[in-house]
Backbone as JSON, one array per atom type, in Angstrom:
{
  "sequence": "MDVPLTWQLAKLAVSIGVVLGLSMIAERVSTRVAGLLSGYPLGTAIALFFIGLEISPAFATQSAVHTLAGFSATLALGGGYLLCARRDGLPGVLAGSAGGFIAWLAVSLLLTQVEFTRLTGTLTTLAAIVLFIRLYRRVPDTAAGPRGGFSWAALGLRAALAAGIIFLITGLAHVMPAAWAGVMAAFPVTMYPFLVILHLTHGAAPVATVIKHYPAGLGSLLCYALCVSLTYERFGLLVGTLAGFVVATAWLLAWTRLQAWFAARRTRSPSTST",
  "N": [[-9.57, -9.01, 23.97], [-12.64, -7.08, 24.29], [-13.68, -5.11, 21.62], [-14.54, -1.75, 21.47], [-17.58, -0.42, 20.08], [-17.42, 2.1, 18.94], [-14.76, 2.27, 18.08], [-14.77, 0.33, 16.09], [-16.55, 1.47, 14.26], [-15.07, 3.7, 13.59], [-12.89, 2.57, 12.24], [-14.27, 1.57, 10.02], [-15.26, 3.94, 8.79], [-12.91, 5.4, 8.18], [-11.54, 3.63, 6.47], [-13.29, 3.39, 4.25], [-13.36, 6.07, 3.37], [-10.7, 6.54, 2.56], [-10.32, 4.74, 0.38], [-12.25, 5.66, -1.42], [-11.21, 8.19, -1.91], [-8.79, 7.58, -3.29], [-9.85, 6.44, -5.61], [-11.17, 8.62, -6.77], [-8.99, 10.26, -7.32], [-7.66, 8.76, -9.28], [-9.46, 8.93, -11.41], [-9.8, 11.69, -11.82], [-7.33, 12.92, -11.69], [-4.74, 11.32, -12.31], [-3.76, 7.95, -13.18], [-1.13, 7.41, -12.64], [-0.39, 9.17, -10.54], [-2.19, 8.2, -8.68], [-1.14, 5.66, -8.32], [1.29, 6.25, -7.08], [0.32, 7.42, -4.71], [-0.92, 5.22, -3.67], [1.11, 3.95, -2.45], [1.39, 5.44, -0.22], [1.24, 5.72, 3.37], [-1.52, 4.6, 4.12], [-3.55, 2.4, 4.4], [-1.83, 0.77, 5.94], [-1.24, 2.47, 8.06], [-3.77, 2.69, 9.26], [-4.18, 0.01, 10.02], [-1.95, -0.59, 11.77], [-2.31, 1.38, 13.73], [-4.81, 0.71, 14.89], [-4.25, -1.87, 15.73], [-2.38, -1.27, 17.74], [-4.06, 0.21, 19.39], [-6.1, -1.59, 20.12], [-4.74, -3.81, 21.13], [-1.89, -3.39, 22.17], [0.54, -0.7, 22.42], [3.15, -1.72, 22.47], [2.97, -4.24, 21.23], [2.16, -3.4, 18.7], [4.45, -2.03, 17.97], [6.37, -4.11, 17.73], [5.11, -5.46, 15.64], [5.3, -3.54, 13.61], [8.0, -3.6, 12.96], [8.22, -6.03, 11.59], [6.51, -5.37, 9.57], [8.03, -3.75, 7.95], [9.57, -5.53, 6.39], [7.43, -6.89, 5.36], [6.33, -5.44, 3.28], [7.51, -6.36, 1.0], [6.06, -8.63, 0.39], [3.7, -7.4, -0.33], [4.48, -6.15, -2.69], [4.9, -8.44, -4.18], [2.26, -9.34, -4.36], [1.15, -7.35, -6.03], [2.68, -7.88, -8.34], [1.85, -10.51, -8.94], [-0.86, -10.06, -9.43], [-0.74, -8.36, -11.68], [0.46, -10.07, -13.51], [-1.47, -12.05, -13.9], [-3.88, -10.79, -14.44], [-4.96, -10.24, -17.19], [-7.24, -9.88, -18.66], [-10.19, -7.87, -19.24], [-12.84, -6.71, -17.04], [-14.86, -8.82, -14.8], [-13.75, -11.5, -15.03], [-11.0, -10.94, -15.37], [-10.44, -9.62, -12.95], [-10.9, -11.66, -11.07], [-8.98, -13.56, -11.84], [-6.63, -12.05, -11.57], [-6.74, -11.44, -8.84], [-6.55, -14.0, -7.71], [-3.97, -14.78, -8.57], [-2.47, -12.71, -7.36], [-2.99, -13.06, -4.58], [-1.96, -15.62, -4.14], [0.77, -15.2, -4.66], [1.29, -13.28, -2.67], [0.79, -14.75, -0.3], [2.7, -16.8, -0.49], [5.16, -15.41, -0.35], [4.79, -14.16, 2.12], [4.73, -16.33, 3.89], [7.39, -17.08, 3.81], [8.63, -14.77, 4.83], [7.7, -14.61, 7.48], [9.15, -16.53, 8.72], [11.54, -15.5, 9.39], [13.57, -13.66, 11.64], [13.35, -10.49, 11.71], [15.13, -7.39, 11.89], [14.97, -3.79, 12.3], [16.78, -2.81, 10.41], [17.38, -5.04, 8.66], [14.83, -5.67, 7.77], [14.11, -3.34, 6.4], [16.1, -3.26, 4.39], [15.48, -5.58, 2.97], [12.99, -4.96, 1.75], [13.77, -2.72, 0.26], [15.48, -3.88, -1.61], [13.59, -5.43, -2.95], [11.99, -3.41, -4.03], [13.71, -2.2, -5.92], [14.04, -4.38, -7.65], [11.38, -4.82, -8.62], [10.79, -2.37, -9.83], [12.53, -2.46, -11.98], [11.49, -4.7, -13.3], [9.03, -3.71, -14.1], [9.54, -1.76, -15.96], [8.92, -1.74, -18.68], [6.21, -1.64, -18.8], [3.42, -0.01, -20.12], [2.17, 3.38, -19.65], [-1.13, 4.12, -18.9], [-3.96, 6.09, -19.01], [-6.89, 6.48, -16.93], [-9.9, 6.85, -18.25], [-12.71, 9.07, -17.73], [-15.82, 7.78, -16.49], [-18.32, 8.58, -15.7], [-18.93, 9.11, -12.81], [-19.79, 7.8, -9.47], [-21.4, 4.77, -8.82], [-24.05, 3.27, -6.86], [-23.58, 0.57, -6.52], [-20.81, 0.38, -6.92], [-19.95, 1.94, -4.79], [-20.82, 0.38, -2.64], [-19.22, -1.89, -3.03], [-16.64, -0.87, -2.68], [-16.82, -0.11, 0.01], [-17.31, -2.59, 1.3], [-15.03, -4.17, 0.65], [-12.78, -2.62, 1.59], [-13.39, -2.18, 4.34], [-13.78, -4.83, 5.16], [-11.22, -6.02, 4.84], [-9.64, -4.5, 6.61], [-10.91, -5.08, 9.07], [-10.47, -7.83, 9.16], [-7.63, -8.03, 9.3], [-6.98, -6.6, 11.69], [-8.5, -8.08, 13.45], [-7.4, -10.7, 13.3], [-4.92, -10.13, 14.32], [-5.22, -10.27, 17.04], [-4.98, -12.92, 17.69], [-2.72, -13.94, 16.56], [0.89, -14.18, 16.19], [3.3, -11.43, 16.53], [4.87, -11.26, 14.23], [3.29, -12.24, 12.09], [1.15, -10.45, 12.34], [2.43, -8.07, 11.69], [3.24, -8.51, 9.01], [0.73, -8.81, 7.85], [-0.26, -6.25, 8.3], [1.1, -4.89, 6.39], [-0.29, -5.51, 4.16], [-1.91, -4.47, 1.16], [-4.24, -2.62, 1.98], [-5.8, -0.43, 1.12], [-5.02, -0.21, -1.55], [-5.64, -2.66, -2.88], [-8.59, -2.95, -2.95], [-8.98, -0.65, -4.48], [-7.67, -1.33, -6.88], [-9.34, -3.41, -7.76], [-11.78, -2.06, -8.17], [-11.01, -0.15, -10.09], [-10.25, -1.86, -12.14], [-12.66, -3.16, -12.79], [-14.17, -1.0, -13.72], [-12.62, 0.38, -15.62], [-10.91, -1.35, -16.93], [-8.04, -3.53, -17.64], [-5.68, -2.19, -18.39], [-5.21, 0.52, -17.18], [-4.97, -0.39, -14.56], [-2.6, -1.82, -14.62], [-0.87, 0.34, -14.9], [-1.11, 1.64, -12.4], [-0.06, -0.36, -10.71], [2.51, -0.47, -11.74], [3.66, 1.96, -10.89], [3.5, 1.76, -8.2], [5.7, 0.6, -6.63], [7.53, 2.75, -6.58], [6.37, 4.6, -4.9], [6.54, 3.36, -2.5], [8.49, 3.94, -0.7], [7.63, 5.88, 1.11], [5.95, 4.42, 2.73], [7.77, 2.68, 3.95], [9.26, 4.58, 5.4], [7.26, 5.44, 7.14], [6.53, 3.09, 8.61], [8.98, 2.52, 9.82], [9.31, 4.81, 11.38], [7.08, 4.71, 13.19], [7.69, 2.38, 14.5], [9.68, 3.21, 16.12], [8.55, 5.15, 17.69], [6.03, 4.56, 18.82], [5.93, 3.17, 21.35], [7.39, 4.91, 22.94], [6.3, 7.53, 22.7], [3.59, 7.24, 22.35], [0.48, 6.35, 20.63], [-0.9, 8.36, 19.12], [0.91, 10.55, 18.81], [3.03, 9.12, 17.67], [1.84, 8.21, 15.28], [1.28, 10.66, 14.0], [3.91, 11.66, 13.71], [4.9, 9.69, 12.03], [3.4, 10.15, 9.67], [4.32, 12.69, 9.01], [7.04, 12.21, 8.42], [6.73, 10.36, 6.31], [5.37, 11.93, 4.42], [7.26, 13.91, 3.89], [9.24, 12.34, 2.67], [7.83, 11.5, 0.37], [7.33, 13.92, -0.96], [9.97, 14.72, -1.47], [10.78, 12.62, -3.13], [9.04, 12.98, -5.31], [9.87, 15.47, -6.27], [12.46, 14.78, -7.03], [11.95, 12.97, -9.1], [10.74, 14.73, -10.92], [12.91, 16.34, -11.51], [14.66, 14.52, -12.78], [13.04, 13.93, -14.99], [12.98, 16.42, -16.27], [15.65, 16.65, -16.98], [15.89, 14.54, -18.82], [14.24, 15.53, -20.81], [15.63, 17.78, -21.65], [17.96, 16.69, -22.71], [17.95, 15.69, -25.52], [17.84, 18.12, -26.96], [20.17, 19.46, -26.2], [22.09, 17.76, -27.21], [21.88, 18.08, -29.92]],
  "CA": [[-10.39, -7.98, 24.6], [-13.77, -6.6, 23.52], [-13.38, -3.85, 20.94], [-15.71, -0.88, 21.52], [-18.27, -0.18, 18.82], [-16.93, 3.36, 18.34], [-13.52, 1.97, 17.37], [-15.14, -0.4, 14.88], [-17.13, 2.43, 13.33], [-13.97, 4.55, 13.12], [-12.18, 1.79, 11.22], [-15.13, 1.52, 8.84], [-15.33, 5.25, 8.15], [-11.6, 5.77, 7.63], [-11.24, 2.74, 5.35], [-14.12, 3.78, 3.11], [-12.95, 7.38, 2.89], [-9.41, 6.47, 1.86], [-10.49, 4.07, -0.9], [-12.98, 6.59, -2.29], [-10.29, 9.24, -2.32], [-7.9, 7.07, -4.32], [-10.62, 6.25, -6.84], [-11.39, 9.94, -7.36], [-7.71, 10.74, -7.85], [-7.38, 8.02, -10.51], [-10.33, 9.39, -12.47], [-9.74, 13.13, -12.03], [-5.94, 13.38, -11.83], [-4.08, 10.34, -13.18], [-3.47, 6.67, -12.55], [0.24, 7.45, -12.16], [-0.43, 9.79, -9.22], [-2.89, 7.27, -7.8], [-0.21, 4.59, -7.99], [2.23, 6.76, -6.08], [-0.39, 7.59, -3.44], [-1.22, 3.9, -3.13], [2.23, 3.62, -1.6], [1.36, 6.28, 0.97], [0.84, 4.87, 4.5], [-2.93, 4.76, 4.43], [-4.04, 1.18, 5.02], [-0.9, 0.34, 6.98], [-1.43, 3.34, 9.23], [-5.02, 2.29, 9.91], [-4.0, -1.3, 10.65], [-1.03, -0.53, 12.91], [-2.89, 2.21, 14.79], [-5.85, -0.01, 15.61], [-3.59, -2.96, 16.45], [-1.86, -0.69, 18.96], [-5.16, 0.65, 20.23], [-6.87, -2.73, 20.61], [-3.88, -4.77, 21.84], [-0.98, -2.56, 22.96], [1.57, -0.06, 21.6], [4.33, -2.59, 22.38], [2.7, -5.25, 20.2], [2.17, -2.7, 17.42], [5.85, -1.74, 17.66], [6.95, -5.36, 17.21], [4.49, -5.73, 14.35], [5.81, -2.58, 12.64], [9.32, -4.07, 12.52], [7.97, -7.04, 10.55], [5.85, -4.7, 8.45], [9.08, -3.25, 7.05], [9.86, -6.58, 5.42], [6.17, -7.35, 4.78], [6.02, -4.73, 2.04], [7.97, -7.2, -0.1], [4.92, -9.47, 0.04], [2.76, -6.54, -1.03], [4.99, -6.03, -4.06], [4.62, -9.72, -4.83], [0.83, -9.35, -4.69], [0.98, -6.54, -7.23], [3.24, -8.59, -9.48], [0.97, -11.63, -9.26], [-2.08, -9.51, -10.02], [-0.42, -7.87, -13.01], [0.77, -11.21, -14.38], [-2.65, -12.88, -14.18], [-5.07, -9.99, -14.78], [-4.79, -9.78, -18.57], [-8.55, -9.64, -19.27], [-11.02, -6.85, -18.61], [-14.05, -7.18, -16.38], [-14.79, -9.71, -13.65], [-12.77, -12.6, -15.19], [-9.66, -10.42, -15.11], [-10.33, -9.34, -11.53], [-10.79, -12.93, -10.36], [-7.68, -14.16, -12.16], [-5.6, -11.22, -10.96], [-6.81, -11.61, -7.39], [-6.01, -15.32, -7.38], [-2.51, -14.72, -8.73], [-1.91, -11.81, -6.36], [-3.06, -13.65, -3.24], [-1.02, -16.75, -4.08], [2.11, -14.62, -4.55], [1.41, -12.65, -1.34], [0.86, -15.78, 0.73], [3.97, -17.51, -0.6], [6.23, -14.55, 0.18], [4.52, -13.94, 3.54], [5.16, -17.52, 4.62], [8.85, -17.01, 3.92], [9.02, -13.64, 5.68], [7.39, -14.85, 8.88], [10.12, -17.47, 9.28], [12.79, -14.77, 9.62], [13.55, -12.67, 12.71], [13.85, -9.26, 11.12], [15.36, -6.16, 12.64], [14.59, -2.64, 11.48], [17.7, -2.7, 9.29], [17.23, -6.12, 7.68], [13.51, -5.56, 7.17], [14.14, -2.25, 5.43], [16.94, -3.65, 3.24], [14.74, -6.58, 2.2], [12.01, -4.3, 0.9], [14.48, -1.87, -0.71], [15.92, -4.75, -2.7], [12.4, -5.8, -3.71], [11.57, -2.23, -4.79], [14.59, -2.09, -7.09], [13.73, -5.49, -8.54], [10.08, -4.65, -9.29], [10.88, -1.22, -10.73], [13.17, -2.95, -13.22], [10.56, -5.61, -13.98], [7.88, -2.96, -14.63], [9.96, -0.61, -16.76], [8.32, -1.78, -20.02], [4.75, -1.55, -18.7], [3.04, 1.33, -20.6], [1.29, 4.2, -18.83], [-2.46, 4.27, -19.48], [-4.85, 6.88, -18.17], [-8.24, 5.97, -16.72], [-10.86, 7.83, -18.73], [-13.89, 9.2, -16.88], [-16.98, 6.99, -16.89], [-19.58, 9.02, -15.15], [-19.22, 9.14, -11.38], [-19.82, 6.6, -8.65], [-22.69, 4.11, -8.66], [-24.27, 2.69, -5.54], [-22.92, -0.74, -6.48], [-19.37, 0.61, -6.74], [-19.77, 2.42, -3.43], [-20.95, -0.77, -1.75], [-18.06, -2.75, -3.2], [-15.52, -0.21, -2.01], [-17.03, -0.18, 1.46], [-17.19, -3.97, 1.77], [-13.65, -4.63, 0.53], [-11.88, -1.89, 2.48], [-13.71, -2.47, 5.74], [-13.56, -6.25, 5.43], [-9.79, -6.3, 4.97], [-9.18, -3.89, 7.86], [-11.44, -5.84, 10.2], [-9.81, -9.13, 9.18], [-6.25, -7.86, 9.77], [-6.95, -6.22, 13.11], [-9.06, -9.18, 14.22], [-6.42, -11.78, 13.37], [-3.79, -9.7, 15.14], [-5.49, -10.66, 18.42], [-4.73, -14.35, 17.91], [-1.52, -14.34, 15.83], [2.11, -13.52, 16.69], [3.59, -10.11, 15.99], [5.43, -11.39, 12.88], [2.18, -12.31, 11.14], [0.39, -9.2, 12.42], [3.18, -7.07, 10.95], [3.15, -8.79, 7.57], [-0.64, -8.5, 7.43], [-0.41, -4.8, 8.3], [1.68, -4.41, 5.14], [-1.19, -5.84, 3.06], [-2.41, -3.23, 0.53], [-5.64, -2.5, 2.39], [-6.48, 0.53, 0.26], [-4.69, -0.4, -2.96], [-6.32, -3.8, -3.5], [-9.95, -2.58, -3.38], [-8.86, 0.34, -5.54], [-7.37, -2.05, -8.12], [-10.55, -4.14, -8.19], [-12.75, -1.09, -8.69], [-10.46, 0.4, -11.33], [-10.27, -2.94, -13.14], [-14.05, -3.37, -13.2], [-14.73, 0.17, -14.39], [-11.79, 0.91, -16.69], [-10.15, -2.39, -17.6], [-6.76, -3.98, -17.1], [-4.55, -1.33, -18.74], [-4.87, 1.48, -16.13], [-4.56, -1.13, -13.37], [-1.17, -2.08, -14.8], [-0.16, 1.59, -14.64], [-1.06, 1.85, -10.95], [0.88, -1.33, -10.16], [3.84, -0.09, -12.2], [4.19, 3.09, -10.11], [3.37, 1.49, -6.77], [6.99, 0.46, -5.91], [8.2, 4.05, -6.41], [5.77, 5.29, -3.77], [6.62, 2.53, -1.31], [9.45, 4.52, 0.24], [6.93, 6.58, 2.19], [5.48, 3.37, 3.65], [8.93, 2.27, 4.74], [9.54, 5.66, 6.36], [6.21, 5.45, 8.15], [6.66, 1.92, 9.5], [10.2, 2.69, 10.61], [9.08, 5.86, 12.37], [6.18, 4.29, 14.27], [8.36, 1.35, 15.29], [10.56, 3.91, 17.05], [7.86, 6.17, 18.48], [4.77, 4.13, 19.45], [6.09, 2.88, 22.78], [7.97, 6.04, 23.67], [5.49, 8.74, 22.67], [2.17, 6.95, 22.24], [-0.04, 6.08, 19.29], [-1.26, 9.57, 18.38], [2.14, 11.26, 18.43], [3.77, 8.27, 16.74], [1.17, 8.24, 13.99], [1.52, 11.98, 13.4], [5.32, 11.71, 13.3], [5.04, 8.81, 10.87], [2.86, 10.82, 8.49], [5.22, 13.79, 8.66], [8.22, 11.63, 7.76], [6.3, 9.77, 5.04], [5.05, 13.02, 3.49], [8.53, 14.52, 3.5], [9.87, 11.45, 1.69], [7.07, 11.5, -0.87], [7.59, 15.19, -1.62], [11.34, 14.69, -1.98], [10.82, 11.69, -4.25], [8.34, 13.6, -6.43], [10.76, 16.5, -6.82], [13.58, 14.11, -7.69], [11.44, 12.46, -10.35], [10.56, 15.87, -11.81], [14.25, 16.78, -11.94], [15.13, 13.56, -13.77], [12.23, 14.1, -16.21], [13.44, 17.63, -16.93], [16.95, 16.36, -17.58], [15.67, 13.73, -20.02], [13.65, 16.39, -21.82], [16.66, 18.68, -22.19], [19.08, 15.96, -23.3], [17.99, 15.68, -26.98], [18.12, 19.44, -27.51], [21.56, 19.81, -25.97], [22.96, 16.94, -28.03], [21.84, 18.57, -31.3]],
  "C": [[-11.55, -7.6, 23.69], [-13.43, -5.24, 22.93], [-14.63, -2.98, 20.94], [-16.29, -0.62, 20.13], [-17.75, 1.09, 18.14], [-15.63, 3.14, 17.57], [-13.81, 1.25, 16.06], [-15.71, 0.55, 13.82], [-16.05, 3.36, 12.76], [-13.17, 3.84, 12.04], [-12.97, 1.77, 9.92], [-15.1, 2.83, 8.08], [-14.01, 5.63, 7.49], [-11.27, 4.92, 6.4], [-12.01, 3.13, 4.1], [-13.64, 5.1, 2.51], [-11.66, 7.35, 2.1], [-9.56, 5.84, 0.49], [-11.23, 4.97, -1.88], [-12.07, 7.7, -2.79], [-9.34, 8.79, -3.41], [-8.63, 6.9, -5.66], [-10.87, 7.59, -7.53], [-10.12, 10.51, -7.97], [-7.42, 10.07, -9.19], [-8.21, 8.56, -11.67], [-10.1, 10.86, -12.81], [-8.32, 13.67, -12.16], [-5.21, 12.46, -12.81], [-3.86, 9.05, -12.43], [-2.04, 6.63, -12.03], [0.3, 8.03, -10.75], [-1.12, 8.86, -8.23], [-1.98, 6.11, -7.39], [0.8, 5.01, -6.95], [1.55, 6.9, -4.72], [-0.82, 6.27, -2.84], [-0.09, 3.4, -2.25], [2.32, 4.5, -0.36], [0.8, 5.46, 2.13], [-0.61, 5.07, 4.93], [-3.46, 3.52, 5.14], [-3.14, 0.68, 6.13], [-1.04, 1.17, 8.24], [-2.69, 2.96, 9.99], [-4.81, 0.99, 10.69], [-3.11, -1.22, 11.89], [-1.61, 0.29, 14.06], [-3.92, 1.42, 15.59], [-5.32, -1.28, 16.28], [-3.03, -2.45, 17.77], [-2.95, -0.28, 19.92], [-5.88, -0.53, 20.88], [-6.03, -3.72, 21.42], [-2.92, -4.01, 22.76], [0.0, -1.88, 22.03], [2.82, -0.93, 21.45], [4.15, -3.64, 21.29], [2.71, -4.6, 18.81], [3.59, -2.35, 16.99], [6.55, -2.97, 17.09], [6.4, -5.69, 15.83], [5.07, -4.83, 13.27], [7.19, -2.98, 12.12], [9.16, -5.12, 11.42], [7.24, -6.46, 9.35], [6.87, -4.19, 7.44], [9.43, -4.27, 5.98], [8.59, -7.02, 4.69], [5.78, -6.62, 3.52], [6.53, -5.49, 0.81], [6.85, -8.13, -0.56], [3.86, -8.67, -0.7], [3.19, -6.34, -2.48], [4.74, -7.31, -4.84], [3.15, -9.83, -5.22], [0.56, -8.54, -5.95], [1.5, -7.23, -8.48], [2.37, -9.76, -9.91], [-0.31, -11.17, -9.92], [-1.83, -9.08, -11.47], [-0.19, -9.03, -13.98], [-0.49, -11.96, -14.81], [-3.86, -12.09, -14.68], [-4.94, -9.4, -16.18], [-6.12, -9.4, -19.22], [-9.28, -8.53, -18.54], [-12.19, -7.5, -17.89], [-13.79, -8.16, -15.24], [-13.83, -10.88, -13.84], [-11.34, -12.14, -14.92], [-9.43, -10.14, -13.65], [-10.12, -10.63, -10.74], [-9.43, -13.58, -10.6], [-6.55, -13.38, -11.5], [-5.57, -11.38, -9.45], [-6.22, -12.94, -6.95], [-4.49, -15.32, -7.48], [-1.85, -13.86, -7.69], [-1.89, -12.42, -4.97], [-2.11, -14.84, -3.09], [0.41, -16.22, -3.89], [2.32, -14.0, -3.17], [1.57, -13.7, -0.25], [2.19, -16.5, 0.71], [5.11, -16.69, -0.01], [6.03, -14.31, 1.68], [4.97, -15.12, 4.39], [6.67, -17.54, 4.81], [9.27, -15.93, 4.92], [8.78, -13.9, 7.15], [8.32, -15.88, 9.53], [11.43, -16.79, 9.67], [12.58, -13.77, 10.77], [14.18, -11.38, 12.19], [14.14, -8.21, 12.19], [14.9, -5.0, 11.76], [15.47, -2.53, 10.24], [17.45, -3.78, 8.24], [15.86, -6.08, 7.02], [13.47, -4.48, 6.1], [14.94, -2.63, 4.19], [16.23, -4.68, 2.37], [13.77, -5.92, 1.25], [12.67, -3.38, -0.11], [14.97, -2.7, -1.89], [14.73, -5.15, -3.58], [11.9, -4.63, -4.56], [12.4, -2.09, -6.06], [14.25, -3.17, -8.11], [12.44, -5.24, -9.31], [10.06, -3.42, -10.19], [11.51, -1.63, -12.05], [12.22, -3.86, -14.0], [9.42, -4.85, -14.67], [8.26, -1.89, -15.64], [9.35, -0.59, -18.16], [6.79, -1.73, -20.0], [4.32, -0.14, -19.13], [2.14, 2.05, -19.61], [-0.03, 4.4, -19.57], [-3.34, 5.03, -18.52], [-6.2, 6.2, -18.04], [-9.22, 7.05, -17.13], [-12.09, 7.89, -17.84], [-15.05, 8.39, -17.41], [-18.2, 7.33, -16.05], [-19.85, 8.77, -13.69], [-19.33, 7.79, -10.72], [-21.24, 6.05, -8.57], [-22.82, 3.58, -7.25], [-23.59, 1.34, -5.42], [-21.43, -0.59, -6.24], [-19.08, 1.08, -5.32], [-19.85, 1.27, -2.43], [-19.76, -1.69, -1.82], [-16.85, -2.16, -2.51], [-15.63, -0.36, -0.5], [-16.77, -1.59, 1.98], [-15.74, -4.44, 1.74], [-12.73, -3.95, 1.54], [-12.14, -2.24, 3.94], [-13.44, -3.92, 6.08], [-12.11, -6.59, 5.65], [-9.25, -5.74, 6.29], [-9.64, -4.7, 9.07], [-10.77, -7.21, 10.3], [-8.4, -9.02, 9.75], [-6.2, -7.57, 11.26], [-7.54, -7.33, 13.99], [-8.07, -10.33, 14.38], [-5.22, -11.42, 14.23], [-3.97, -10.08, 16.6], [-5.08, -12.1, 18.72], [-3.46, -14.84, 17.21], [-0.31, -13.63, 16.4], [2.39, -12.22, 15.96], [4.13, -10.19, 14.56], [4.32, -11.42, 11.84], [1.35, -11.04, 11.16], [1.09, -8.1, 11.62], [3.11, -7.26, 9.46], [1.75, -8.47, 7.06], [-0.89, -7.0, 7.39], [0.17, -4.18, 7.03], [0.79, -4.73, 3.94], [-1.78, -4.56, 2.48], [-3.9, -3.03, 0.76], [-6.41, -1.55, 1.48], [-6.21, 0.29, -1.21], [-5.48, -1.54, -3.58], [-7.77, -3.5, -3.87], [-9.94, -1.58, -4.52], [-8.56, -0.33, -6.88], [-8.59, -2.78, -8.66], [-11.55, -3.19, -8.83], [-12.28, -0.53, -10.03], [-10.52, -0.62, -12.46], [-11.68, -3.14, -13.68], [-14.58, -2.21, -14.03], [-13.93, 0.65, -15.59], [-10.93, -0.13, -17.4], [-8.77, -2.61, -17.01], [-5.62, -2.99, -17.32], [-4.23, -0.28, -17.67], [-4.47, 0.82, -14.81], [-3.06, -1.42, -13.44], [-0.34, -0.83, -14.53], [-0.03, 1.87, -13.15], [-0.03, 0.91, -10.32], [2.32, -0.97, -10.53], [4.45, 0.98, -11.3], [4.1, 2.86, -8.61], [4.73, 1.34, -6.07], [7.69, 1.79, -5.66], [7.64, 4.81, -5.21], [5.92, 4.55, -2.47], [7.61, 3.06, -0.28], [8.77, 5.23, 1.39], [6.36, 5.59, 3.2], [6.61, 2.87, 4.53], [9.26, 3.32, 5.8], [8.51, 5.65, 7.49], [6.38, 4.3, 9.14], [7.89, 2.03, 10.38], [10.0, 3.71, 11.71], [8.19, 5.37, 13.51], [6.8, 3.18, 15.11], [9.29, 1.96, 16.33], [9.8, 4.81, 18.02], [6.63, 5.67, 19.23], [4.91, 3.91, 20.96], [6.55, 4.11, 23.56], [7.02, 7.22, 23.78], [3.98, 8.49, 22.56], [1.7, 6.86, 20.8], [-0.3, 7.36, 18.49], [-0.03, 10.32, 17.91], [2.95, 10.44, 17.44], [3.16, 8.26, 15.35], [1.4, 9.57, 13.27], [2.95, 12.1, 12.9], [5.55, 10.85, 12.06], [4.54, 9.47, 9.59], [3.74, 11.99, 8.05], [6.44, 13.27, 7.9], [7.85, 11.06, 6.39], [6.0, 10.84, 4.0], [6.32, 13.69, 3.0], [9.24, 13.66, 2.45], [9.15, 11.52, 0.36], [7.29, 12.79, -1.65], [8.99, 15.22, -2.22], [11.45, 13.78, -3.19], [10.16, 12.28, -5.49], [9.21, 14.67, -7.09], [11.93, 15.87, -7.56], [13.14, 13.55, -9.04], [11.25, 13.59, -11.37], [11.9, 16.36, -12.35], [14.8, 15.84, -13.0], [14.36, 13.69, -15.08], [12.67, 15.33, -16.98], [14.79, 17.41, -17.62], [16.8, 15.53, -18.85], [15.09, 14.55, -21.15], [14.69, 17.28, -22.46], [17.76, 17.95, -22.94], [19.08, 15.97, -24.81], [18.35, 17.02, -27.58], [19.58, 19.83, -27.32], [22.52, 19.02, -26.86], [22.98, 17.39, -29.49], [22.43, 19.97, -31.39]]
}
């Protein structure tokens, strides 16, 4: 079907705004918080919503089921990027991108061969989250120091990457089966451009910090995809999207509080032992 221009412009505006927001958080708050928010259902919400709008809520529902497992491919992309992006500047970005895309494609090819249900898709990604959290436990936390605001070149790069990925995913969904559309909807639409920008402006170390904390924030994405897979057909795209964000936010708040509780316990442990 022909996609109205207003829908295309909406995709463009939302994609740019989300990536800019993550970049500002990394510079003004912390890369750790940015990593957690990179796991918030931003790009996935945009992709699934416009897939449902342009094709049908039923197709978006089927895609969302495969999205649950597709987050494992996203974790693989982060791992591939981290493994290959050891240098600062453009060479590090190119090497990290190549490693990340190869890892994402390899895992995606495996995932699309499986008929996932909501349960098996969720369990697959939960197992991947545990695995990557353990793999990243020795990665140091590095803050991204301020480097003087946003340049026009950086703004253009953010716009091109975010919008290009969204348009590619939603466009391919018109000609590909729901399994591939779902896995593509799990692609880190907002995180990947954010990693590229952060890498170019601050180097490889803060990028590693964002990737390290990304799996911990992925629970909200799982909650979102699971919720919309249950609500899109029954209640419509707008209500399903709103319900998904409510559930995802509740999970993220609970996870943040749990992390704070564990951190407080670790802080008190040395004093109580002495």
